[in-house]
Tab-separated table of C-alpha atoms in Angstrom:
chain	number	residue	atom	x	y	z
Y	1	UNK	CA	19.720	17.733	10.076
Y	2	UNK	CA	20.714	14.053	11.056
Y	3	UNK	CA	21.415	10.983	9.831
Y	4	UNK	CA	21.326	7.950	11.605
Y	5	UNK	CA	22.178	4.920	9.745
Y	6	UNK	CA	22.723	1.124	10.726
Y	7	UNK	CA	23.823	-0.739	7.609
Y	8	UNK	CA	25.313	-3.844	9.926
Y	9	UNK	CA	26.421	-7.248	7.113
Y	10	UNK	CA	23.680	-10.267	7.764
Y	11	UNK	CA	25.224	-12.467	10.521
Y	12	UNK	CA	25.955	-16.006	9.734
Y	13	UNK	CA	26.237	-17.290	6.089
Y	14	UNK	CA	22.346	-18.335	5.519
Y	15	UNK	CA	20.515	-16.556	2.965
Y	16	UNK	CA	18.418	-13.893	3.467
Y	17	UNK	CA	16.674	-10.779	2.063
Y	18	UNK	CA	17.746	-7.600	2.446
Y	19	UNK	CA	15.870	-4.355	2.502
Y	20	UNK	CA	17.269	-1.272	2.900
Y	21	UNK	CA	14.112	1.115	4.805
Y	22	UNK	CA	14.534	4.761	5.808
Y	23	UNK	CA	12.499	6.942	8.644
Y	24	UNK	CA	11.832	10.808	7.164
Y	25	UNK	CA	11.797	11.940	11.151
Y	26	UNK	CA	10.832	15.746	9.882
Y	27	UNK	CA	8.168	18.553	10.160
Y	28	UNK	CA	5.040	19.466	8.531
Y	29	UNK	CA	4.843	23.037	6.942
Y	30	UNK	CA	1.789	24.288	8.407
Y	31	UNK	CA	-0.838	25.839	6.564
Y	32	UNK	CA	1.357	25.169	3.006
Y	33	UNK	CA	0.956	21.619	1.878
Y	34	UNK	CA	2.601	22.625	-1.503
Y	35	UNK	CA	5.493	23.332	-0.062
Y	36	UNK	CA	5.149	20.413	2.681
Y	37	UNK	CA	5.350	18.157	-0.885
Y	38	UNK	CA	8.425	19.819	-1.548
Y	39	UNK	CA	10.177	18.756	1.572
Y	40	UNK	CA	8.467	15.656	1.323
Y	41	UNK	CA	10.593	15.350	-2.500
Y	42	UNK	CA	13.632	15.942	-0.944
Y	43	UNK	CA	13.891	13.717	1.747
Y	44	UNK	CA	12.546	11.264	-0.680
Y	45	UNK	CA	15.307	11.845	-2.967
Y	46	UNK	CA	17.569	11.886	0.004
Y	47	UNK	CA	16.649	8.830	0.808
Y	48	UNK	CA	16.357	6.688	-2.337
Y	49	UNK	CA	20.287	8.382	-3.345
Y	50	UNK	CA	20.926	6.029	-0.268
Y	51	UNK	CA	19.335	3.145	-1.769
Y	52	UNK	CA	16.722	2.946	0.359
Y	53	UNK	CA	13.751	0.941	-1.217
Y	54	UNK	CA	10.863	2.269	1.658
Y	55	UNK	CA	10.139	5.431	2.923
Y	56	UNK	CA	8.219	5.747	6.392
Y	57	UNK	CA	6.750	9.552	6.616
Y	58	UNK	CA	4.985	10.543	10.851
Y	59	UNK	CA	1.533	10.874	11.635
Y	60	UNK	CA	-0.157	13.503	9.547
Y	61	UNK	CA	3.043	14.802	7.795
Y	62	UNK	CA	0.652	15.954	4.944
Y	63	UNK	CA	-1.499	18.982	6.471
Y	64	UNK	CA	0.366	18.581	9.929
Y	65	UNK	CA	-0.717	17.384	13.038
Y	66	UNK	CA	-2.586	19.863	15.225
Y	67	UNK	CA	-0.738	20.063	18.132
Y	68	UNK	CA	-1.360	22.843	20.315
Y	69	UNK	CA	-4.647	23.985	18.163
Y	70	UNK	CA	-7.136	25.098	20.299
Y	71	UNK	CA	-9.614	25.756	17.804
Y	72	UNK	CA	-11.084	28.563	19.866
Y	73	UNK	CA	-13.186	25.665	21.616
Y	74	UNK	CA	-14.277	25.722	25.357
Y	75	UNK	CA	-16.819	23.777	27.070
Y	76	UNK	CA	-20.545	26.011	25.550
Y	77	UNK	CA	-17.935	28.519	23.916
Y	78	UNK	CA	-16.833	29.429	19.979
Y	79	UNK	CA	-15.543	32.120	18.433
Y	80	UNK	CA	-14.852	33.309	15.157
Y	81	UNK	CA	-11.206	33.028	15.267
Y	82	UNK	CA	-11.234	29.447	16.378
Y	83	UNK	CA	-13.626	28.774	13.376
Y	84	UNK	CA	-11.048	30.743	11.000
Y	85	UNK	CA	-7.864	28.525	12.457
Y	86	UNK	CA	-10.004	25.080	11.481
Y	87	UNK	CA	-10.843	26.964	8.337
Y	88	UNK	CA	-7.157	26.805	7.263
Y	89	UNK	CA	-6.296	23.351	9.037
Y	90	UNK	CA	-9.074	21.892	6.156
Y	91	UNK	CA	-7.661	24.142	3.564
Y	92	UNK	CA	-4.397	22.073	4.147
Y	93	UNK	CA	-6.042	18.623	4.328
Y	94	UNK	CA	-5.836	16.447	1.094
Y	95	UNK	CA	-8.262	14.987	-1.310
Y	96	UNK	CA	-7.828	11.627	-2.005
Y	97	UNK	CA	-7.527	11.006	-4.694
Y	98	UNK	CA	-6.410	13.817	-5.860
Y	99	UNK	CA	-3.581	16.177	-6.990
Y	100	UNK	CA	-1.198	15.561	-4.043
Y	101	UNK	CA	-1.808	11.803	-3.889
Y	102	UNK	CA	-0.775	11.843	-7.437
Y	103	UNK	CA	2.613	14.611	-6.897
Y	104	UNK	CA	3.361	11.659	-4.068
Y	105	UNK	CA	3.018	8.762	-6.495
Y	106	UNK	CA	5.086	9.955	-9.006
Y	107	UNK	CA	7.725	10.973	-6.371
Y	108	UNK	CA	7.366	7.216	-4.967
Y	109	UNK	CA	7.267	6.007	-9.286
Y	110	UNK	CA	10.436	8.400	-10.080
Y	111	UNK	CA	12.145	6.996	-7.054
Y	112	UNK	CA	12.185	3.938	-7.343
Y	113	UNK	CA	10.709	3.403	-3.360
Y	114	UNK	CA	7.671	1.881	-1.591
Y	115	UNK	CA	6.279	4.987	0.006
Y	116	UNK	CA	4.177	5.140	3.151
Y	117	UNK	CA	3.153	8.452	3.826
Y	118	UNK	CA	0.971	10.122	7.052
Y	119	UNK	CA	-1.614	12.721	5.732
Y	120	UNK	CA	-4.895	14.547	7.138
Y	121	UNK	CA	-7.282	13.203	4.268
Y	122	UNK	CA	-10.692	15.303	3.867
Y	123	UNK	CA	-14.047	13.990	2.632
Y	124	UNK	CA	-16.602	17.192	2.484
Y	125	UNK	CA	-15.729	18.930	5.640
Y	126	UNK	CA	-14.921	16.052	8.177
Y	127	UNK	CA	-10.887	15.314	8.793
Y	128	UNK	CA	-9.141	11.591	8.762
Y	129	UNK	CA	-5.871	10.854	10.163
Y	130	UNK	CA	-4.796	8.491	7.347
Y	131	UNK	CA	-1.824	6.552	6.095
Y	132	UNK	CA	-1.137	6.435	2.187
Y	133	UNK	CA	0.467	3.571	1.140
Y	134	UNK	CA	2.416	3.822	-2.247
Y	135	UNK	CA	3.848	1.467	-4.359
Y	136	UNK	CA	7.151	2.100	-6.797
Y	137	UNK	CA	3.998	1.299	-9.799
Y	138	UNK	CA	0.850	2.554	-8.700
Y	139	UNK	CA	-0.886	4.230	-5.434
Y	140	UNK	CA	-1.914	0.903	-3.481
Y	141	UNK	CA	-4.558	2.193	-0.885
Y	142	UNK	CA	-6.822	4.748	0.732
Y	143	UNK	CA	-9.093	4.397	3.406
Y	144	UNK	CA	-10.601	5.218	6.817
Y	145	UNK	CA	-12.391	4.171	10.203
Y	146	UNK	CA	-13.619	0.900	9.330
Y	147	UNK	CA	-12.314	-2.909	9.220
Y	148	UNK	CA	-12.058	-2.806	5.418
Y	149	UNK	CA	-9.369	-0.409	6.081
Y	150	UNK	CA	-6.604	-2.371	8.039
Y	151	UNK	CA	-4.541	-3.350	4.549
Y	152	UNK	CA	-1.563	-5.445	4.761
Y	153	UNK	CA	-0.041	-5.505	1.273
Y	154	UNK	CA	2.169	-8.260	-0.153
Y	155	UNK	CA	5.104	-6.227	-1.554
Y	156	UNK	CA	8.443	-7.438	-3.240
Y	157	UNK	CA	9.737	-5.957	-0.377
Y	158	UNK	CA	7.598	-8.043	2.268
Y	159	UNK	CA	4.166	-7.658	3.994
Y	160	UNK	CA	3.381	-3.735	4.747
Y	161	UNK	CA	1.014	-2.808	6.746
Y	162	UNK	CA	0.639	0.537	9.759
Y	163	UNK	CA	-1.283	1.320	12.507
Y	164	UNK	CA	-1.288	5.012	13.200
Y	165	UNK	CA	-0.054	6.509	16.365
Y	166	UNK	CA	-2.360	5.281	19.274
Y	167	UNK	CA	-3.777	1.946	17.152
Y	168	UNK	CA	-0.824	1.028	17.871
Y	169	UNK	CA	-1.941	0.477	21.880
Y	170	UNK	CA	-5.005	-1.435	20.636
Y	171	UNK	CA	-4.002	-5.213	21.033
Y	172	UNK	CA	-6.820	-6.348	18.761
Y	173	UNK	CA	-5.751	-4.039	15.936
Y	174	UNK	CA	-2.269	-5.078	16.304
Y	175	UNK	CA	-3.678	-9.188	16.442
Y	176	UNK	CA	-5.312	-8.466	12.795
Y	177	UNK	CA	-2.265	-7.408	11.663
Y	178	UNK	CA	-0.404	-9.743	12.887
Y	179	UNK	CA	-2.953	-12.693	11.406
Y	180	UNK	CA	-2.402	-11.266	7.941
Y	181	UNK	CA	1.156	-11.939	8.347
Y	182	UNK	CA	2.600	-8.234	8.784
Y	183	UNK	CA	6.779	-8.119	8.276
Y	184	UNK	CA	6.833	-4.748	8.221
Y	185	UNK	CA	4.859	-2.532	10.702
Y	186	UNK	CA	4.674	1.223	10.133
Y	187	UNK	CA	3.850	3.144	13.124
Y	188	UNK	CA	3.442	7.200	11.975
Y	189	UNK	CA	3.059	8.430	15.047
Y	190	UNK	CA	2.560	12.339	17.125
Y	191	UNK	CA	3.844	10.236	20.142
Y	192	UNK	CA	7.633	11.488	21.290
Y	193	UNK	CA	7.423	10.584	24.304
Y	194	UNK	CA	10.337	8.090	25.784
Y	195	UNK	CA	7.918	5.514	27.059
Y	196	UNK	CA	6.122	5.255	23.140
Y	197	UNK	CA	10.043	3.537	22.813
Y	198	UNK	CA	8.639	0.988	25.175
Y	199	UNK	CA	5.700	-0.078	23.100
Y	200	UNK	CA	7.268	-0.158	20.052
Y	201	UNK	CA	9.864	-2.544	21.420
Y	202	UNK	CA	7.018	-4.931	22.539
Y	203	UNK	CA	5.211	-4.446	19.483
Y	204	UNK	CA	8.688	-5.982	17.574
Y	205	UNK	CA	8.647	-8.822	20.008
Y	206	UNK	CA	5.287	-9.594	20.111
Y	207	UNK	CA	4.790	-9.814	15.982
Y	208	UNK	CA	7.939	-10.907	15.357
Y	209	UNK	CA	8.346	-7.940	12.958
Y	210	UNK	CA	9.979	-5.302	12.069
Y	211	UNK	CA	9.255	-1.970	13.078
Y	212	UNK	CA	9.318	1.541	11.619
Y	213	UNK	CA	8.251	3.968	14.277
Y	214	UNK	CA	7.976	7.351	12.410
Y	215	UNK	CA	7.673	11.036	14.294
Y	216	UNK	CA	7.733	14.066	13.314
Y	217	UNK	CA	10.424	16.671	14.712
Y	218	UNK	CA	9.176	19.996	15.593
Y	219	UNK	CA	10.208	23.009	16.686
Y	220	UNK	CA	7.708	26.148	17.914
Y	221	UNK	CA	8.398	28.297	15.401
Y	222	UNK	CA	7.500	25.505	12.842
Y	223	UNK	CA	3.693	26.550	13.989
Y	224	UNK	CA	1.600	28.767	12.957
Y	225	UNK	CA	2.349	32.063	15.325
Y	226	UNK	CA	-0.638	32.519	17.843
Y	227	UNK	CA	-0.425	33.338	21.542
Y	228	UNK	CA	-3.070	30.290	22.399
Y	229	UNK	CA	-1.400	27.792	21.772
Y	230	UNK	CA	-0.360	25.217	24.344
Y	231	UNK	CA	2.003	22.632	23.415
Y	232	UNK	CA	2.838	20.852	26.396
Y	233	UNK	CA	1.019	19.762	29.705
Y	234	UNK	CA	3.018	21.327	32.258
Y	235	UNK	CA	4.118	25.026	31.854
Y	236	UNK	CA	4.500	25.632	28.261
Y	237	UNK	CA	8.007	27.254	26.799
Y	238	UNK	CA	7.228	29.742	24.300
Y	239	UNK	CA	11.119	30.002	22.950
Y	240	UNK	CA	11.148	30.265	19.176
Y	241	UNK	CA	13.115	26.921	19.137
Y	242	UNK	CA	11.612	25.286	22.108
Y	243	UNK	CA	11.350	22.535	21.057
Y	244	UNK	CA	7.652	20.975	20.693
Y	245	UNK	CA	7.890	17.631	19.655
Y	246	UNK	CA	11.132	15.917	19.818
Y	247	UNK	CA	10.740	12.895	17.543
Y	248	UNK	CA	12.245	9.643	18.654
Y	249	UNK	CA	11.909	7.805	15.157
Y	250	UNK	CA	13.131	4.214	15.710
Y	251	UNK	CA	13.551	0.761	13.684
Y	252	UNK	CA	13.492	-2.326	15.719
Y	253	UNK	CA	13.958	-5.807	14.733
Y	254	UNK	CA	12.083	-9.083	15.283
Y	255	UNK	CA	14.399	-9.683	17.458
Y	256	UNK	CA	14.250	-6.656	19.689
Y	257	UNK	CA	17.479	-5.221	18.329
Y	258	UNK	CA	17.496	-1.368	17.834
Y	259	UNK	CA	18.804	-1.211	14.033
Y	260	UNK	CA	18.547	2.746	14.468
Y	261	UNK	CA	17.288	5.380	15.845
Y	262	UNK	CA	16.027	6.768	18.548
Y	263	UNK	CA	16.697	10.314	16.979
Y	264	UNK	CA	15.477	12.635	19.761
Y	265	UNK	CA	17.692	15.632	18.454
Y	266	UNK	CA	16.852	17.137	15.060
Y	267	UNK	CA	14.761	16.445	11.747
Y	268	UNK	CA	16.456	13.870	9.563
Y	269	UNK	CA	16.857	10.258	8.069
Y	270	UNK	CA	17.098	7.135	10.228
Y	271	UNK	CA	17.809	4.130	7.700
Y	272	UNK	CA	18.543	0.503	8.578
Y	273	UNK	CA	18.877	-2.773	6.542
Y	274	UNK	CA	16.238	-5.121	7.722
Y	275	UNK	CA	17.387	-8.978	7.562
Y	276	UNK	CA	13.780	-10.930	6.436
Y	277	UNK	CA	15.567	-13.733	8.127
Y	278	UNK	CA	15.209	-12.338	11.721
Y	279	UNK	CA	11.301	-12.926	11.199
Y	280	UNK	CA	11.997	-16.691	11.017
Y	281	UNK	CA	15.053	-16.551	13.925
Y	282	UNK	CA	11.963	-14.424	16.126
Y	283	UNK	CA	9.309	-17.013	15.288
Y	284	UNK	CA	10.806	-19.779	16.420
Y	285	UNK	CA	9.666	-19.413	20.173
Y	286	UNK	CA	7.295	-16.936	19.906
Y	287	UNK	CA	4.184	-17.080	17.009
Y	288	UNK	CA	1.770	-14.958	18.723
Y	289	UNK	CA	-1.093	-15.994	15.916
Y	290	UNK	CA	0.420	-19.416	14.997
Y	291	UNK	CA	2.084	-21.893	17.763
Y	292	UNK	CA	1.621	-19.806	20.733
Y	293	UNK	CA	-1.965	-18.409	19.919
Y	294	UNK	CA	-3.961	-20.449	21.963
Y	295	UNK	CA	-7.184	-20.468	19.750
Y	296	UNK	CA	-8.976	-23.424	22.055
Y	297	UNK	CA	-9.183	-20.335	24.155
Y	298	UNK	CA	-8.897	-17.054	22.701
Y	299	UNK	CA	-10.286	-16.160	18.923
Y	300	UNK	CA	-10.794	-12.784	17.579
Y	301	UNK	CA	-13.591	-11.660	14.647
Y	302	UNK	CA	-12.422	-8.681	12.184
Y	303	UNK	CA	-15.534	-7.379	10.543
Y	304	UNK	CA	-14.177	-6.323	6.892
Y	305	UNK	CA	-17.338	-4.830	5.637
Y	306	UNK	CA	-17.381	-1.223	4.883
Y	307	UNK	CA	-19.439	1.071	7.427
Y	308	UNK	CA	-21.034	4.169	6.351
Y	309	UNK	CA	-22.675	6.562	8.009
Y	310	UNK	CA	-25.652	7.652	5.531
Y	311	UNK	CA	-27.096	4.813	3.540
Y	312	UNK	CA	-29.859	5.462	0.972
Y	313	UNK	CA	-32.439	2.380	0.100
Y	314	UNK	CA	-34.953	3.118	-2.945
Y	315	UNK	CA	-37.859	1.133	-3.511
Y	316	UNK	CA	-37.586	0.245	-7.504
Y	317	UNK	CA	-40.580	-1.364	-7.821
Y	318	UNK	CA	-44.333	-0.326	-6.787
Y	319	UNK	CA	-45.771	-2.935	-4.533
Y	320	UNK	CA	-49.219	-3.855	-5.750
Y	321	UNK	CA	-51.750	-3.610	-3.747
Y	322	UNK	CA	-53.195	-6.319	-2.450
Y	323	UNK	CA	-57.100	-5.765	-2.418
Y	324	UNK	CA	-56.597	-4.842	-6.395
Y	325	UNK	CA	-54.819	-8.315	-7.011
Y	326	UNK	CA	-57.939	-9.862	-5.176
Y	327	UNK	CA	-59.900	-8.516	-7.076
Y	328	UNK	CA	-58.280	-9.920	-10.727
């Protein structure tokens, strides 16, 4: 396990605040979210003995990201197997609410830390990729799939919000964040790829934020054993520690400044102190919803109403009918 830490003192003499954020850049333990919640605890504690005051958890750290899972699915073709391996996958998904989301908010409560945490969330027997934000008080948020779900919370320790892996390539989902005045943007991610560096980087620049880019680190035998599975596009290497996805974690500043990271190497912590004054020294040239937004030309509309996909309408009262009330 590694550490990467950038704990550099705030240039100049101007006054700024100081937070001190840490990356958990680890793996899920598949098909065992109890004891996924016990790693979670320790690099939690890990963290916090460090004094960080938030804690940035990958894409789908709680019930693991399915890479590799086939499912048993081909084009017109199932089988039983396939429909035992999702069986499990939703056995390790999380209620939320519910006992987990609590184990985590104590953890976040004990800790003293602003918690943001990736989890597979289940509601009957459909999935969501979704991002748990904590507070050091009181769970803060749960949602999914609709525009009353893109939070940014006003924290002591700035404005927190996350997109979640591939969001983050959606320039209109970064634009509402950016309009309700992100400082901090969480990206869990399943992306380890060198070029997902790229995009984070612009991402920093372009929101004059910082950046918490947060991947898991995963070897094959961290899987569930099965001879399907195929982890990578090109030929796949089925060595026990092949290594399946290799991380990459990063914090960037407003100002485009790697503060630490990438980790590309191992599981660990990547921590940095982020100076809230960079947000002001990035804005000055570049406001990309405020002096350079152009809104003679460009706006954008975020519908904030809640979708769902059954809704029931009862009629409460009888209509009269209309020949009786001629009648009267």
């Amino acid at each position: 396990m590694r550490t990467l830490e950038n704990t550099a003192p705030v240039n100049g003499n101007y006054p700024s605040s100081i937070v001190r954020a840490t990356i958990v850049q680890a793996s899920t333990v598949y098909n065992d979210t109890p004891k996924t919640i016990d790693k979670a605890k320790m690099f939690i504690e890990e963290a916090a003995s460090k004094g960080s005051e938030l804690v940035v958890f990958p894409e789908a750290f709680i019930g693991g990201y399915p890479r590799g899972f086939r499912f048993g699915i081909a084009v017109g073709v199932h089988n039983d197997e396939g429909r035992d391996e999702f069986r499990k996958y939703h056995a390790s998904a999380i209620h939320v609410p519910g006992p987990e989301v609590e184990q985590l908010a104590d953890m976040a409560r004990k800790n003293n830390v602003y918690l943001v945490m990736g989890a597979i969330e289940k509601d009957g027997y459909t999935l969501y990729c979704t991002a748990l934000f904590f507070s050091s008080e009181e769970r803060c948020i749960w949602g999914y799939g609709d525009g009353s779900t893109i939070p940014v919370y006003d924290t002591p320790l700035g404005k927190l919000g996350a997109a979640i892996c591939w969001e983050n390539r959606m320039p209109l989902y970064r634009t509402a964040l950016y309009a309700k005045g992100v400082e901090i943007y969480c990206a869990p991610t399943a992306d380890g790829t060198k070029e997902w560096q790229s995009s984070m980087m612009h991402i920093a620049l372009e929101g004059g934020c910082f950046v918490l880019s947060a991947c898991q680190f995963c070897q094959r035998k961290d899987f569930p054993d099965h001879p399907d599975y195929l982890f990578t596009d090109s030929e796949d290497n089925k060595e026990h520690d092949a290594i399946v996805s290799p991380g990459g974690s990063v914090i960037i500043s407003p100002l485009g400044k790697v503060l630490a990271g990438p980790n590309f190497e191992s599981e660990g912590l990547i921590t940095a102190d982020l100076d809230f004054g960079d947000i002001a020294r990035a804005k000055l040239y570049f406001d990309v919803v405020g002096h350079y937004s152009k809104p003679d030309v460009f706006n954008l509309t975020v519908n904030e109403h809640p979708k769902k996909p059954v809704t029931f309408v009862s009629k409460a009262v009888k209509v009269e009918d209309d020949s009786e009330s001629q009648n009267k």
